[in-house]
CSV table of N, CA and C in Angstrom, one decimal:
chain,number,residue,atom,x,y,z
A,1,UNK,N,-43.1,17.3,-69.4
A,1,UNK,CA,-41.7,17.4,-69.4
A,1,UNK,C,-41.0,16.1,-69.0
A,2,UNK,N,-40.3,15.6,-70.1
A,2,UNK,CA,-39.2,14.2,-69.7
A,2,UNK,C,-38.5,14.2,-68.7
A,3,UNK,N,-38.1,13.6,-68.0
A,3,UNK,CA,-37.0,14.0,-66.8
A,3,UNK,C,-35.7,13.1,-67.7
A,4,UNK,N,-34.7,13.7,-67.0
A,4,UNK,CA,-33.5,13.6,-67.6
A,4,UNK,C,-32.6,12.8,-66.5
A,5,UNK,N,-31.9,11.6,-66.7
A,5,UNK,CA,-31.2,10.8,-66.4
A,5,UNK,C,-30.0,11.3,-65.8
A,6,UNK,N,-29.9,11.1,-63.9
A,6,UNK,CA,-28.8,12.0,-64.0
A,6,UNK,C,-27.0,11.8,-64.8
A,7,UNK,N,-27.3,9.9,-64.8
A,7,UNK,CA,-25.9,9.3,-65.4
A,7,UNK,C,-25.7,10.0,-66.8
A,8,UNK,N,-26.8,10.1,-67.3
A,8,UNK,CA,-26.8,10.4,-68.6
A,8,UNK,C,-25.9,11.8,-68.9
A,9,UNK,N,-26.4,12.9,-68.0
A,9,UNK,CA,-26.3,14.0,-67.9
A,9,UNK,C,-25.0,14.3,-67.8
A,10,UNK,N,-24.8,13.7,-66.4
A,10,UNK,CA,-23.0,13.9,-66.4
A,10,UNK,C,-22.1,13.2,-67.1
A,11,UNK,N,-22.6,12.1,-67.8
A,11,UNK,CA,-21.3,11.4,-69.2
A,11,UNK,C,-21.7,12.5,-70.1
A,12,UNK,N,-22.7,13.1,-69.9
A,12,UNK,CA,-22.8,14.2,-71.3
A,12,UNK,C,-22.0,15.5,-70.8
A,13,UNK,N,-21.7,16.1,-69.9
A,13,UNK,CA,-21.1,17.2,-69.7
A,13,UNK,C,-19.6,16.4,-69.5
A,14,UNK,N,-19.6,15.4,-69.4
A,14,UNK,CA,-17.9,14.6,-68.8
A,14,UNK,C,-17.1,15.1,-70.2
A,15,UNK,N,-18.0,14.3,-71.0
A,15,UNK,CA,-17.5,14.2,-72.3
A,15,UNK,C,-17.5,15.7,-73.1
A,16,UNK,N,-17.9,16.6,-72.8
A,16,UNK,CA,-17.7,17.8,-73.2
A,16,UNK,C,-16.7,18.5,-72.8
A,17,UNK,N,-16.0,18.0,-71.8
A,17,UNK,CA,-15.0,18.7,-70.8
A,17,UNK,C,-14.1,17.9,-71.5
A,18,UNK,N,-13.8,16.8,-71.7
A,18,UNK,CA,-12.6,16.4,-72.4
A,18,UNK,C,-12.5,17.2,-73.3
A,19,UNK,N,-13.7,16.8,-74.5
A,19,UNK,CA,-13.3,17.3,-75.9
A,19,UNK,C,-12.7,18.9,-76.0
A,20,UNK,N,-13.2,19.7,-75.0
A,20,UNK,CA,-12.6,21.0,-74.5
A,20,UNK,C,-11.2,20.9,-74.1
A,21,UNK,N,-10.7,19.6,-73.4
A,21,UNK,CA,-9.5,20.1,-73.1
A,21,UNK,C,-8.3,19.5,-74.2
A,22,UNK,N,-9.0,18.2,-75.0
A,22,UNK,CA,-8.6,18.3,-76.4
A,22,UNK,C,-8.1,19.1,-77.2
A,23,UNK,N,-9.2,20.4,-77.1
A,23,UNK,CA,-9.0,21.4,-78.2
A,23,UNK,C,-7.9,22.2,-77.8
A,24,UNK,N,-8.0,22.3,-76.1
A,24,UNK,CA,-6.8,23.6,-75.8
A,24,UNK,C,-5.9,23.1,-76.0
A,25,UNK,N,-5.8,21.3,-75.8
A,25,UNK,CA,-4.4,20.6,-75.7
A,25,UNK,C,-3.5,21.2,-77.3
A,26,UNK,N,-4.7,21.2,-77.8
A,26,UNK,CA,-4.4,20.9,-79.6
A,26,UNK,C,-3.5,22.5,-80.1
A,27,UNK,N,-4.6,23.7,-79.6
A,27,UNK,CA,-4.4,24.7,-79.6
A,27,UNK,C,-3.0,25.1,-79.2
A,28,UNK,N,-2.7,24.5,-77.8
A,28,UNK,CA,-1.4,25.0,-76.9
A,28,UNK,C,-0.2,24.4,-77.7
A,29,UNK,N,-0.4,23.2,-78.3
A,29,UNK,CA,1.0,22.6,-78.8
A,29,UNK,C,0.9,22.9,-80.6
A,30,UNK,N,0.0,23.8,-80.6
A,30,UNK,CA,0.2,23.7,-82.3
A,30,UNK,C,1.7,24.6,-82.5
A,31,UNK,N,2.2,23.7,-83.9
A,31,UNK,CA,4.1,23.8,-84.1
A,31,UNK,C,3.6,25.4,-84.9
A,32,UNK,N,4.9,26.2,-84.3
A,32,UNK,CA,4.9,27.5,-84.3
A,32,UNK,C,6.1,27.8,-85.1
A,33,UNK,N,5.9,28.3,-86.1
A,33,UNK,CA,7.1,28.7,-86.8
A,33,UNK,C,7.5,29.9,-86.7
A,34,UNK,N,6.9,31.1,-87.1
A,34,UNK,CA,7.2,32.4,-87.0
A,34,UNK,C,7.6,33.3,-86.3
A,35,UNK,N,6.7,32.9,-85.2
A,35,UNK,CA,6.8,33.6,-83.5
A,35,UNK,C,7.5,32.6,-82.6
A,36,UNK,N,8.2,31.7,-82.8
A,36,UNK,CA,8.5,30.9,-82.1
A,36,UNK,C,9.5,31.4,-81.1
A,37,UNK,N,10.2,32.3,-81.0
A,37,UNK,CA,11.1,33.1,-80.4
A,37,UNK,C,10.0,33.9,-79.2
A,38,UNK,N,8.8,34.2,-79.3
A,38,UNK,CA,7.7,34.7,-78.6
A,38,UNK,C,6.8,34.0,-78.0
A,39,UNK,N,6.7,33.0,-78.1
A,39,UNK,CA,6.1,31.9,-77.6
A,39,UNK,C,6.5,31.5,-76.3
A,40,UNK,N,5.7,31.1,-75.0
A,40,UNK,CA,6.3,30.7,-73.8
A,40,UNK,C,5.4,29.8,-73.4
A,41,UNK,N,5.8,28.8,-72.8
A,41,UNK,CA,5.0,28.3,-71.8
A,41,UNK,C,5.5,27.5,-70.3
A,42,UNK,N,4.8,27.0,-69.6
A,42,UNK,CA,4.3,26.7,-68.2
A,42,UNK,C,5.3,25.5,-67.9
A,43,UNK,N,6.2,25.6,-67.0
A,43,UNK,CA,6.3,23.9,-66.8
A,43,UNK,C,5.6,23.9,-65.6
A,44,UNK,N,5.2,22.5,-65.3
A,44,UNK,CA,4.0,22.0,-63.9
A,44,UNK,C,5.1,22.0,-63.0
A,45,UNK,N,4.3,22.5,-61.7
A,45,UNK,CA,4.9,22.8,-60.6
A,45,UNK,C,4.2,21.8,-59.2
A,46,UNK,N,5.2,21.2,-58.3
A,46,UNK,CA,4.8,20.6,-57.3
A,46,UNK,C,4.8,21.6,-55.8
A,47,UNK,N,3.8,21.8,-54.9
A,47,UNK,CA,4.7,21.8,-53.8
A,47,UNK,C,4.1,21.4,-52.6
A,48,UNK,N,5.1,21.3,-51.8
A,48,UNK,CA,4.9,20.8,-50.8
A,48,UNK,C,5.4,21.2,-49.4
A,49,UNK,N,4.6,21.1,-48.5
A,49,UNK,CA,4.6,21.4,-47.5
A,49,UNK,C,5.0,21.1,-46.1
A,50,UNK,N,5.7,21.1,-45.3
A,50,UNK,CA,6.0,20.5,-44.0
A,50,UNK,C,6.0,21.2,-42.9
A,51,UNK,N,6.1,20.6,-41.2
A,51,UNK,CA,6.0,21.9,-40.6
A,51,UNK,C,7.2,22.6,-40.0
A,52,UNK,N,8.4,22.0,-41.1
A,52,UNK,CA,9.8,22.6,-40.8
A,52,UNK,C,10.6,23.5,-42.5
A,53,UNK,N,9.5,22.8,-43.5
A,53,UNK,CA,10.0,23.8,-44.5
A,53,UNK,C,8.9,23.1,-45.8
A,54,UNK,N,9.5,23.8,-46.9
A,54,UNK,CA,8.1,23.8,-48.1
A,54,UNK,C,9.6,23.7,-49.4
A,55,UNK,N,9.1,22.8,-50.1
A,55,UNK,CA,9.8,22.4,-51.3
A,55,UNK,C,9.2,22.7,-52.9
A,56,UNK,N,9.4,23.4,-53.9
A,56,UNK,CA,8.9,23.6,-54.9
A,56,UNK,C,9.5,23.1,-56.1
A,57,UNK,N,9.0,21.7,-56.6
A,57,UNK,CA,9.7,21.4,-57.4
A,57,UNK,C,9.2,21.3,-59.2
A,58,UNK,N,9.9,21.7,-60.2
A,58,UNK,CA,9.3,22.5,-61.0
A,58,UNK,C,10.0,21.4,-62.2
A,59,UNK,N,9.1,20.6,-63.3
A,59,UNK,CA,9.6,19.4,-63.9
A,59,UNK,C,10.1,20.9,-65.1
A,60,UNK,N,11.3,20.1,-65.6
A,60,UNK,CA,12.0,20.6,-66.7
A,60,UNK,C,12.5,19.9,-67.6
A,61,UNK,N,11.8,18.9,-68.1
A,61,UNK,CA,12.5,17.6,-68.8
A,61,UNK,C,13.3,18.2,-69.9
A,62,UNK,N,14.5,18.0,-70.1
A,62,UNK,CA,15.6,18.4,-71.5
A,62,UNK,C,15.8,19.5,-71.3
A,63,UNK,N,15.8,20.4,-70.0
A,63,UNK,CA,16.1,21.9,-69.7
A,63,UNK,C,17.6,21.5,-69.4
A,64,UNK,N,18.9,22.1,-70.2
A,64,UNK,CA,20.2,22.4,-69.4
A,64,UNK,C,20.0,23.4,-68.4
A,65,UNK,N,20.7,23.0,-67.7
A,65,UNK,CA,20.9,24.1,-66.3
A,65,UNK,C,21.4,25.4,-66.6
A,66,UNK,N,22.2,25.3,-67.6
A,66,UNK,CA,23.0,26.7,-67.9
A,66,UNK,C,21.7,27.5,-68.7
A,67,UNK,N,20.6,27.5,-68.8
A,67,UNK,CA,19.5,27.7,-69.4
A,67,UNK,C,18.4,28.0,-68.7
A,68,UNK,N,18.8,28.3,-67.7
A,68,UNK,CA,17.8,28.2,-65.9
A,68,UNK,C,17.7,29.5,-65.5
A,69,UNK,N,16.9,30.4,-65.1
A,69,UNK,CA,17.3,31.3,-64.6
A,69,UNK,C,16.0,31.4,-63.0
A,70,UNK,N,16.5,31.4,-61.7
A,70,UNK,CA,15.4,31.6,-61.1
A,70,UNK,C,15.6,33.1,-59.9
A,71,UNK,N,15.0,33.6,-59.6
A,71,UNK,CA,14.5,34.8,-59.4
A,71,UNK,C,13.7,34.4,-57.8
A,72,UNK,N,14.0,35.0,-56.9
A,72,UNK,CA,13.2,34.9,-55.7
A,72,UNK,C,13.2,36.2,-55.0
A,73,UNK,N,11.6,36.6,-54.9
A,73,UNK,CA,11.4,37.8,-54.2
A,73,UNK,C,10.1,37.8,-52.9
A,74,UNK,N,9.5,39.1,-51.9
A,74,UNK,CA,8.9,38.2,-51.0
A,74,UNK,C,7.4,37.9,-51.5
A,75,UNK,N,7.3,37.8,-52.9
A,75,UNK,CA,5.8,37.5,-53.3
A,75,UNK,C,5.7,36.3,-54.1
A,76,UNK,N,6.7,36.1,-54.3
A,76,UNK,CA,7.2,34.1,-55.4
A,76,UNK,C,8.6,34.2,-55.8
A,77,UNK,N,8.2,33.1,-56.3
A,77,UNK,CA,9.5,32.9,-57.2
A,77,UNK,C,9.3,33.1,-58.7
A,78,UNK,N,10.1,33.4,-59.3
A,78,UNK,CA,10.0,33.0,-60.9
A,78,UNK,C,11.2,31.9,-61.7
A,79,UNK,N,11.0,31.3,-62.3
A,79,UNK,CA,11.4,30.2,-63.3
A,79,UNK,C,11.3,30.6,-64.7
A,80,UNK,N,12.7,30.7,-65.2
A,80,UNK,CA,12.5,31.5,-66.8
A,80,UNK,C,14.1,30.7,-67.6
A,81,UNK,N,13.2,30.1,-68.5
A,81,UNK,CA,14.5,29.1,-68.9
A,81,UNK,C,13.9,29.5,-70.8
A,82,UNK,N,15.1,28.3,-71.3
A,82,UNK,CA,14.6,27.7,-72.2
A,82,UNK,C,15.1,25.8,-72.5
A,83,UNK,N,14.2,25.6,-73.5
A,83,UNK,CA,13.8,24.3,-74.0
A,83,UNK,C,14.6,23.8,-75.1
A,84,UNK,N,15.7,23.9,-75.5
A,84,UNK,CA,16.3,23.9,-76.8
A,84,UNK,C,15.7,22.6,-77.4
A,85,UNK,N,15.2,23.0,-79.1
A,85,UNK,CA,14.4,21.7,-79.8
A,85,UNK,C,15.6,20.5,-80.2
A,86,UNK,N,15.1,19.5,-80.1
A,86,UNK,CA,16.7,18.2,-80.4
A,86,UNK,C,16.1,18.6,-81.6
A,87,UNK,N,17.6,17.9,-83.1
A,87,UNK,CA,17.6,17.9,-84.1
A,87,UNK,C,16.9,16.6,-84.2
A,88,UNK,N,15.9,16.4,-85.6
A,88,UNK,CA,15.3,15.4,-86.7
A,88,UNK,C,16.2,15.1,-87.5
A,89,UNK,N,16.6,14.3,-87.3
A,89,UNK,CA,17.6,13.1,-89.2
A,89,UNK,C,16.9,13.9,-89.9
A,90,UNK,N,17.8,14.0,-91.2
A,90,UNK,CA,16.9,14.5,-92.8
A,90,UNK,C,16.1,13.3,-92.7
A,91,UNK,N,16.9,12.4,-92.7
A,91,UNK,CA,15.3,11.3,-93.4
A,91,UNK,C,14.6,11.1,-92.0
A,92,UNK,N,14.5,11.2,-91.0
A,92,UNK,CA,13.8,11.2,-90.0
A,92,UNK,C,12.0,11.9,-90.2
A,93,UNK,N,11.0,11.5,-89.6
A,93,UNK,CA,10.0,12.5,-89.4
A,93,UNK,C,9.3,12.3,-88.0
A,94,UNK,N,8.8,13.8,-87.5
A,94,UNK,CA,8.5,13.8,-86.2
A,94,UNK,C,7.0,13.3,-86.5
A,95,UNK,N,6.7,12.0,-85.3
A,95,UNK,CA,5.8,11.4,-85.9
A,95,UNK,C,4.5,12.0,-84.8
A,96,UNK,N,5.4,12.5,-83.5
A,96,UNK,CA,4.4,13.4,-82.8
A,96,UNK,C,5.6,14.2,-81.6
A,97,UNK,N,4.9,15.6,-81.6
A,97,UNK,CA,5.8,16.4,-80.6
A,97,UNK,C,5.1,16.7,-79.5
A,98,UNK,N,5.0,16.5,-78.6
A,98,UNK,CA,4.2,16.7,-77.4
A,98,UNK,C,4.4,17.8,-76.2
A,99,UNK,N,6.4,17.4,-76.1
A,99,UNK,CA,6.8,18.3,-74.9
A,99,UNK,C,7.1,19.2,-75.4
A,100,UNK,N,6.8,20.7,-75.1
A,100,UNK,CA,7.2,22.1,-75.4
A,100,UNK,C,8.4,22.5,-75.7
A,101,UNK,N,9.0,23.2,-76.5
A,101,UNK,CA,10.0,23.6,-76.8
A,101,UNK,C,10.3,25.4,-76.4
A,102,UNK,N,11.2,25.8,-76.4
A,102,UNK,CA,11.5,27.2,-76.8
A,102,UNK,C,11.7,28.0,-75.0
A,103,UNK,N,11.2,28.9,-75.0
A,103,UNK,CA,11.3,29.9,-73.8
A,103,UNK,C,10.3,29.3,-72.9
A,104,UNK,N,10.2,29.4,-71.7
A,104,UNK,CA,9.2,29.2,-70.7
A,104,UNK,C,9.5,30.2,-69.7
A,105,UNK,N,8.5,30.2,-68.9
A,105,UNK,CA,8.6,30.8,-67.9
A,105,UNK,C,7.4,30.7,-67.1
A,106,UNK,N,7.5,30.4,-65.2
A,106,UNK,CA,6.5,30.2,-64.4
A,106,UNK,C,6.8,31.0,-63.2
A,107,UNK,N,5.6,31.8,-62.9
A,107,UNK,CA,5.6,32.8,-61.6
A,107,UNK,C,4.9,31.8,-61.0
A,108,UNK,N,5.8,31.6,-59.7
A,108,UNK,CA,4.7,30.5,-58.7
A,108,UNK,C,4.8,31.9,-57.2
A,109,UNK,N,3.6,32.4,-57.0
A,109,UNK,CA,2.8,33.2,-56.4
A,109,UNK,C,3.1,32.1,-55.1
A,110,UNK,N,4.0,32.6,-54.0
A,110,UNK,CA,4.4,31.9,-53.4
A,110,UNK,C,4.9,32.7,-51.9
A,111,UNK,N,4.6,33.3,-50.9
A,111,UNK,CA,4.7,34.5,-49.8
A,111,UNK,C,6.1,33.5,-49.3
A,112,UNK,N,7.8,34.3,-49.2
A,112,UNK,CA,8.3,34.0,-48.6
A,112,UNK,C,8.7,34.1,-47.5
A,113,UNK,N,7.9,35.0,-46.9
A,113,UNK,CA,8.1,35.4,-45.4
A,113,UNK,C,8.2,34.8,-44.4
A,114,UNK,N,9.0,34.6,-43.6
A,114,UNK,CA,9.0,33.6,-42.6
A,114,UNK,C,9.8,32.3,-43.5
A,115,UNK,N,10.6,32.6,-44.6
A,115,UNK,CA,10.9,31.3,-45.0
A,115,UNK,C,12.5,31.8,-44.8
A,116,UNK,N,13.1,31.1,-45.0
A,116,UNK,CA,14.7,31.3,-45.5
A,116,UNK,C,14.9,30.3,-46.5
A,117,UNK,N,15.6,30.8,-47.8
A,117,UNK,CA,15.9,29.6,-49.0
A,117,UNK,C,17.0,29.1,-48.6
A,118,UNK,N,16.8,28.0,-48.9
A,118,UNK,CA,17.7,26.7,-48.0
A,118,UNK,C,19.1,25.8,-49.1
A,119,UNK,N,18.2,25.7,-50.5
A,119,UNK,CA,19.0,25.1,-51.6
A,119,UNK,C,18.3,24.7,-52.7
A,120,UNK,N,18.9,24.4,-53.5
A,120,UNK,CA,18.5,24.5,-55.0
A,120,UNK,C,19.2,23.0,-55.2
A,121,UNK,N,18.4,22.1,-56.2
A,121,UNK,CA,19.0,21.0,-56.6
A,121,UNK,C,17.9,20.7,-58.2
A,122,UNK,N,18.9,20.1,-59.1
A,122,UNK,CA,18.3,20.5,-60.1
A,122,UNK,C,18.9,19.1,-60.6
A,123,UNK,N,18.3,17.8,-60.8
A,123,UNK,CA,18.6,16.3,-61.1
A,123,UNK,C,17.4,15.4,-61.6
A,124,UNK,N,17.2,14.7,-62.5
A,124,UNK,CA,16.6,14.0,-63.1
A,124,UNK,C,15.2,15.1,-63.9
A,125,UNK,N,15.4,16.3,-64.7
A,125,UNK,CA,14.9,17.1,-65.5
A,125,UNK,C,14.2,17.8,-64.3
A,126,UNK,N,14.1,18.0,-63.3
A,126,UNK,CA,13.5,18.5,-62.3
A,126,UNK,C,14.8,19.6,-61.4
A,127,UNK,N,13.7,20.6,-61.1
A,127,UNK,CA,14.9,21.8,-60.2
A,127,UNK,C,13.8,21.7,-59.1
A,128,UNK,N,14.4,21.6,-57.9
A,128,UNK,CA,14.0,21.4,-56.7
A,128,UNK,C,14.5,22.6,-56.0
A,129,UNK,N,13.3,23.3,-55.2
A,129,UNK,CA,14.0,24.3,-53.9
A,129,UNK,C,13.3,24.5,-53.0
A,130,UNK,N,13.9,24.4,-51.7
A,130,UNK,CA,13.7,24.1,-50.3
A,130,UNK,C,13.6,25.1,-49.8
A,131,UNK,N,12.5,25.7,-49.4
A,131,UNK,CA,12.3,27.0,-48.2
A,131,UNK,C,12.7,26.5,-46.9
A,132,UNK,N,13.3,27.2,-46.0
A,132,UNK,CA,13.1,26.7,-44.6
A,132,UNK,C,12.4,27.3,-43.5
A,133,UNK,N,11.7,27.0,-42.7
A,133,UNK,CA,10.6,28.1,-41.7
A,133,UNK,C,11.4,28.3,-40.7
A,134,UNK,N,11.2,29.7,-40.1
A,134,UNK,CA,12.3,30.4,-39.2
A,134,UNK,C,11.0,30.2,-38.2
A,135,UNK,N,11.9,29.8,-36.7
A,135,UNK,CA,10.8,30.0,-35.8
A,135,UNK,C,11.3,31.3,-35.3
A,136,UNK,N,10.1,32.1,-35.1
A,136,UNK,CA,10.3,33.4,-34.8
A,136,UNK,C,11.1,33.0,-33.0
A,137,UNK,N,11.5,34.1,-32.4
A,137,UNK,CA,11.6,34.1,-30.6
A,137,UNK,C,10.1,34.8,-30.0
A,138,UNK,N,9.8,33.5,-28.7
A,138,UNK,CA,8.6,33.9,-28.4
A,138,UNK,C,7.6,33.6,-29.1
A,139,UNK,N,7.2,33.0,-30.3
A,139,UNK,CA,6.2,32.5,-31.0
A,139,UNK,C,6.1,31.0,-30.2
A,140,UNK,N,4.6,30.3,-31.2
A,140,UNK,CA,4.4,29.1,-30.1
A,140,UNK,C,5.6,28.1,-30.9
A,141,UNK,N,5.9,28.3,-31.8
A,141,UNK,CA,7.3,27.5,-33.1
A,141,UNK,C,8.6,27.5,-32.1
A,142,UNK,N,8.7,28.5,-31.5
A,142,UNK,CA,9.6,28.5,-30.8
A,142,UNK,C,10.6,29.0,-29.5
């Protein structure tokens, strides 16, 4: 039995992982005509943490605000917008479309207990919101 090179091995599974995430990339943005009204997807979500409050900031590039809708209960939040597509010139052609278009929507699975929501700010395609941590009375917080 040959023995197998471990460099070899893992550029060989590396490169299988791309070309996989190639395909889903390919798959996820293929242009949708028919169902396009049923179609949703994901915007990426940041968050972060401190030991006075937690910030969840959710990229929405080309989202109007009046197109926003967010939802907070004690198990997450939810984020449910839409993406309106910009118009192409007649003589124009889209020579590649990358960012998502249409309805979205993201449940960020997120326990608000112990938080109080603090504020919302929604500037440079990004909506920002700020939990704040309650120190209980008689805990070691406070």
């Amino acid at each position: 039995m040959a023995a197998v090179d471990p460099g070899t091995l893992m550029w060989a599974t590396a490169c299988e992982m791309i070309e996989r995430a190639e395909r889903l990339h390919r798959q996820f943005f293929q242009p949708i005509t028919a169902i396009a009204s049923a179609a949703r997807w994901e915007p990426p979500i940041d968050i972060v943490a401190t030991d006075s409050e937690a910030r969840i900031t959710v990229a929405l590039p080309g989202v109007d605000r009046d197109d926003l809708n967010v939802a907070i209960d004690d198990d997450g939040v939810s984020v449910v917008g839409l993406r309106r597509q910009g118009t192409i010139p007649r003589d124009g052609t889209a020579v590649r479309l990358e960012i998502p278009y249409g309805t979205f929507e993201r449940r960020i699975a997120f326990p608000t207990k112990g938080l109080r929501f603090g504020q919302s700010e929604y500037r440079n395609g990004c909506l920002v919101l700020a939990f704040f941590k309650q120190s209980i009375e008689g805990s070691i917080d406070g």
